[in-house]
PDB file of C-alpha atoms in Angstrom:
ATOM      1  CA  MET A   1     118.105 107.307  87.367  1.00 92.00           C
ATOM      2  CA  THR A   2     119.019 104.402  89.625  1.00 90.00           C
ATOM      3  CA  VAL A   3     117.199 103.668  92.868  1.00 93.00           C
ATOM      4  CA  ASP A   4     118.017 101.296  95.714  1.00 88.00           C
ATOM      5  CA  PRO A   5     114.500 101.166  97.219  1.00 90.00           C
ATOM      6  CA  GLY A   6     113.643 101.019 100.891  1.00 88.00           C
ATOM      7  CA  MET A   7     112.823 103.291 103.791  1.00 89.00           C
ATOM      8  CA  ARG A   8     116.408 104.457 103.284  1.00 91.00           C
ATOM      9  CA  CYS A   9     116.100 104.969  99.555  1.00 92.00           C
ATOM     10  CA  GLY A  10     119.370 105.599  97.725  1.00 91.00           C
ATOM     11  CA  TYR A  11     119.394 107.226  94.307  1.00 94.00           C
ATOM     12  CA  ALA A  12     121.710 108.565  91.611  1.00 93.00           C
ATOM     13  CA  ILE A  13     120.682 110.565  88.575  1.00 93.00           C
ATOM     14  CA  GLY A  14     122.973 111.060  85.616  1.00 89.00           C
ATOM     15  CA  ARG A  15     122.808 112.150  82.030  1.00 87.00           C
ATOM     16  CA  GLY A  16     125.607 110.825  79.873  1.00 82.00           C
ATOM     17  CA  ALA A  17     128.791 111.177  81.906  1.00 80.00           C
ATOM     18  CA  GLU A  18     127.345 113.955  84.071  1.00 86.00           C
ATOM     19  CA  LEU A  19     126.191 113.250  87.615  1.00 89.00           C
ATOM     20  CA  LEU A  20     123.139 115.428  88.253  1.00 93.00           C
ATOM     21  CA  ALA A  21     122.178 114.308  91.759  1.00 94.00           C
ATOM     22  CA  TYR A  22     122.697 111.529  94.273  1.00 93.00           C
ATOM     23  CA  GLY A  23     121.765 110.868  97.859  1.00 94.00           C
ATOM     24  CA  THR A  24     119.598 108.966 100.288  1.00 94.00           C
ATOM     25  CA  ILE A  25     116.018 109.597 101.312  1.00 95.00           C
ATOM     26  CA  TYR A  26     115.649 108.756 105.008  1.00 95.00           C
ATOM     27  CA  ALA A  27     111.887 108.271 105.002  1.00 93.00           C
ATOM     28  CA  LYS A  28     109.623 108.159 108.010  1.00 93.00           C
ATOM     29  CA  ASP A  29     106.698 106.952 105.906  1.00 95.00           C
ATOM     30  CA  TYR A  30     105.596 106.181 102.342  1.00 95.00           C
ATOM     31  CA  ASP A  31     104.221 109.700 101.840  1.00 97.00           C
ATOM     32  CA  GLN A  32     107.693 111.143 102.310  1.00 96.00           C
ATOM     33  CA  ILE A  33     109.158 108.770  99.717  1.00 96.00           C
ATOM     34  CA  THR A  34     106.362 109.694  97.302  1.00 97.00           C
ATOM     35  CA  GLU A  35     106.924 113.440  97.706  1.00 97.00           C
ATOM     36  CA  GLU A  36     110.714 113.304  97.490  1.00 97.00           C
ATOM     37  CA  MET A  37     110.671 110.970  94.460  1.00 97.00           C
ATOM     38  CA  LYS A  38     108.110 113.233  92.788  1.00 97.00           C
ATOM     39  CA  GLU A  39     110.387 116.227  93.341  1.00 97.00           C
ATOM     40  CA  LEU A  40     113.422 114.363  91.931  1.00 97.00           C
ATOM     41  CA  VAL A  41     111.593 113.111  88.830  1.00 96.00           C
ATOM     42  CA  GLU A  42     109.987 116.502  88.151  1.00 97.00           C
ATOM     43  CA  THR A  43     113.310 118.293  88.575  1.00 97.00           C
ATOM     44  CA  TYR A  44     115.596 115.977  86.577  1.00 96.00           C
ATOM     45  CA  LYS A  45     113.138 114.242  84.211  1.00 94.00           C
ATOM     46  CA  PRO A  46     115.174 111.022  83.952  1.00 93.00           C
ATOM     47  CA  GLN A  47     114.840 109.133  80.689  1.00 92.00           C
ATOM     48  CA  ARG A  48     115.350 105.675  82.228  1.00 91.00           C
ATOM     49  CA  LEU A  49     114.911 104.061  85.646  1.00 93.00           C
ATOM     50  CA  ILE A  50     116.866 101.143  87.098  1.00 90.00           C
ATOM     51  CA  LEU A  51     115.503  99.696  90.362  1.00 89.00           C
ATOM     52  CA  GLU A  52     116.794  96.960  92.618  1.00 84.00           C
ATOM     53  CA  ASP A  53     114.337  94.033  92.595  1.00 80.00           C
ATOM     54  CA  TRP A  54     113.192  92.530  95.903  1.00 74.00           C
ATOM     55  CA  ARG A  55     112.463  89.017  94.613  1.00 72.00           C
ATOM     56  CA  GLY A  56     116.005  87.753  95.152  1.00 64.00           C
ATOM     57  CA  TYR A  57     116.117  88.575  98.870  1.00 60.00           C
ATOM     58  CA  GLU A  58     116.808  85.895 101.414  1.00 63.00           C
ATOM     59  CA  PRO A  59     113.636  84.676 103.177  1.00 60.00           C
ATOM     60  CA  ASP A  60     114.583  86.181 106.532  1.00 56.00           C
ATOM     61  CA  ILE A  61     115.244  89.738 105.350  1.00 58.00           C
ATOM     62  CA  LYS A  62     112.727  92.017 107.075  1.00 57.00           C
ATOM     63  CA  ALA A  63     112.908  94.688 104.372  1.00 54.00           C
ATOM     64  CA  LYS A  64     111.289  92.365 101.850  1.00 60.00           C
ATOM     65  CA  HIS A  65     107.847  93.481 103.046  1.00 75.00           C
ATOM     66  CA  LYS A  66     108.391  97.233 102.696  1.00 84.00           C
ATOM     67  CA  THR A  67     110.634  97.194  99.640  1.00 84.00           C
ATOM     68  CA  PRO A  68     107.942  96.074  97.141  1.00 86.00           C
ATOM     69  CA  ILE A  69     105.721  98.931  98.346  1.00 90.00           C
ATOM     70  CA  VAL A  70     108.541 101.438  97.841  1.00 92.00           C
ATOM     71  CA  ILE A  71     109.248  99.972  94.387  1.00 91.00           C
ATOM     72  CA  GLY A  72     105.574 100.453  93.521  1.00 93.00           C
ATOM     73  CA  ILE A  73     105.705 104.062  94.700  1.00 95.00           C
ATOM     74  CA  VAL A  74     108.871 104.831  92.731  1.00 95.00           C
ATOM     75  CA  LEU A  75     107.489 103.178  89.575  1.00 94.00           C
ATOM     76  CA  ALA A  76     104.139 104.975  89.858  1.00 95.00           C
ATOM     77  CA  VAL A  77     105.777 108.372  90.322  1.00 96.00           C
ATOM     78  CA  TYR A  78     108.251 107.759  87.498  1.00 96.00           C
ATOM     79  CA  LYS A  79     105.647 106.450  85.029  1.00 95.00           C
ATOM     80  CA  CYS A  80     103.180 109.282  85.790  1.00 95.00           C
ATOM     81  CA  ILE A  81     105.761 112.036  85.320  1.00 95.00           C
ATOM     82  CA  ALA A  82     108.531 110.758  83.033  1.00 94.00           C
ATOM     83  CA  ASN A  83     106.858 107.679  81.477  1.00 91.00           C
ATOM     84  CA  GLY A  84     110.164 106.226  80.298  1.00 91.00           C
ATOM     85  CA  PRO A  85     111.507 102.669  80.293  1.00 91.00           C
ATOM     86  CA  TYR A  86     112.468 100.964  83.536  1.00 91.00           C
ATOM     87  CA  GLU A  87     114.330  97.844  84.571  1.00 88.00           C
ATOM     88  CA  LEU A  88     114.248  95.774  87.763  1.00 87.00           C
ATOM     89  CA  VAL A  89     117.576  94.116  88.570  1.00 84.00           C
ATOM     90  CA  LEU A  90     118.269  91.495  91.236  1.00 78.00           C
ATOM     91  CA  TYR A  91     120.371  92.624  94.179  1.00 67.00           C
ATOM     92  CA  ASN A  92     123.226  90.287  93.261  1.00 65.00           C
ATOM     93  CA  SER A  93     123.584  91.919  89.814  1.00 65.00           C
ATOM     94  CA  TRP A  94     122.765  95.440  90.986  1.00 57.00           C
ATOM     95  CA  SER A  95     126.341  96.632  91.330  1.00 60.00           C
ATOM     96  CA  ALA A  96     127.404  95.352  87.921  1.00 61.00           C
ATOM     97  CA  ARG A  97     124.371  96.892  86.188  1.00 56.00           C
ATOM     98  CA  PHE A  98     124.808 100.174  88.028  1.00 56.00           C
ATOM     99  CA  LYS A  99     128.487 100.360  87.149  1.00 57.00           C
ATOM    100  CA  ARG A 100     127.778  99.649  83.492  1.00 54.00           C
ATOM    101  CA  ALA A 101     125.011 102.268  83.408  1.00 51.00           C
ATOM    102  CA  TYR A 102     126.984 104.974  85.220  1.00 51.00           C
ATOM    103  CA  PHE A 103     130.613 103.868  84.972  1.00 47.00           C
ATOM    104  CA  THR A 104     131.972 107.334  84.302  1.00 43.00           C
ATOM    105  CA  VAL A 105     129.742 108.890  86.983  1.00 46.00           C
ATOM    106  CA  PHE A 106     131.551 106.964  89.749  1.00 47.00           C
ATOM    107  CA  HIS A 107     134.673 108.934  88.924  1.00 49.00           C
ATOM    108  CA  LEU A 108     132.776 112.165  89.487  1.00 49.00           C
ATOM    109  CA  LEU A 109     131.659 111.362  93.018  1.00 50.00           C
ATOM    110  CA  PRO A 110     133.539 113.244  95.733  1.00 51.00           C
ATOM    111  CA  GLU A 111     135.787 111.122  97.901  1.00 48.00           C
TER     112      GLU A 111
END
């Protein structure tokens, strides 16, 4: 499972070369993110989580205040339900890590 955290929280869930789910959570509040992440983790039971890290953001990015909270929510939900390994990756290496983790999945996405 990969997650681009924020109040617009993007995710993709795959197993091997199979894409199981992907989308964006357009959250109004943290409770909505918690509930929707809980539903995703309970449904797909991902074995690994890759999250974008907030620590590399530029100082003037407003999202840097909400993003760590969302990361905490996603990690808490994931660890409580799936309890698998996770990795935080900096935004500037996010794309490369994501592509390595789900290279074949990109070819399965509809155009």
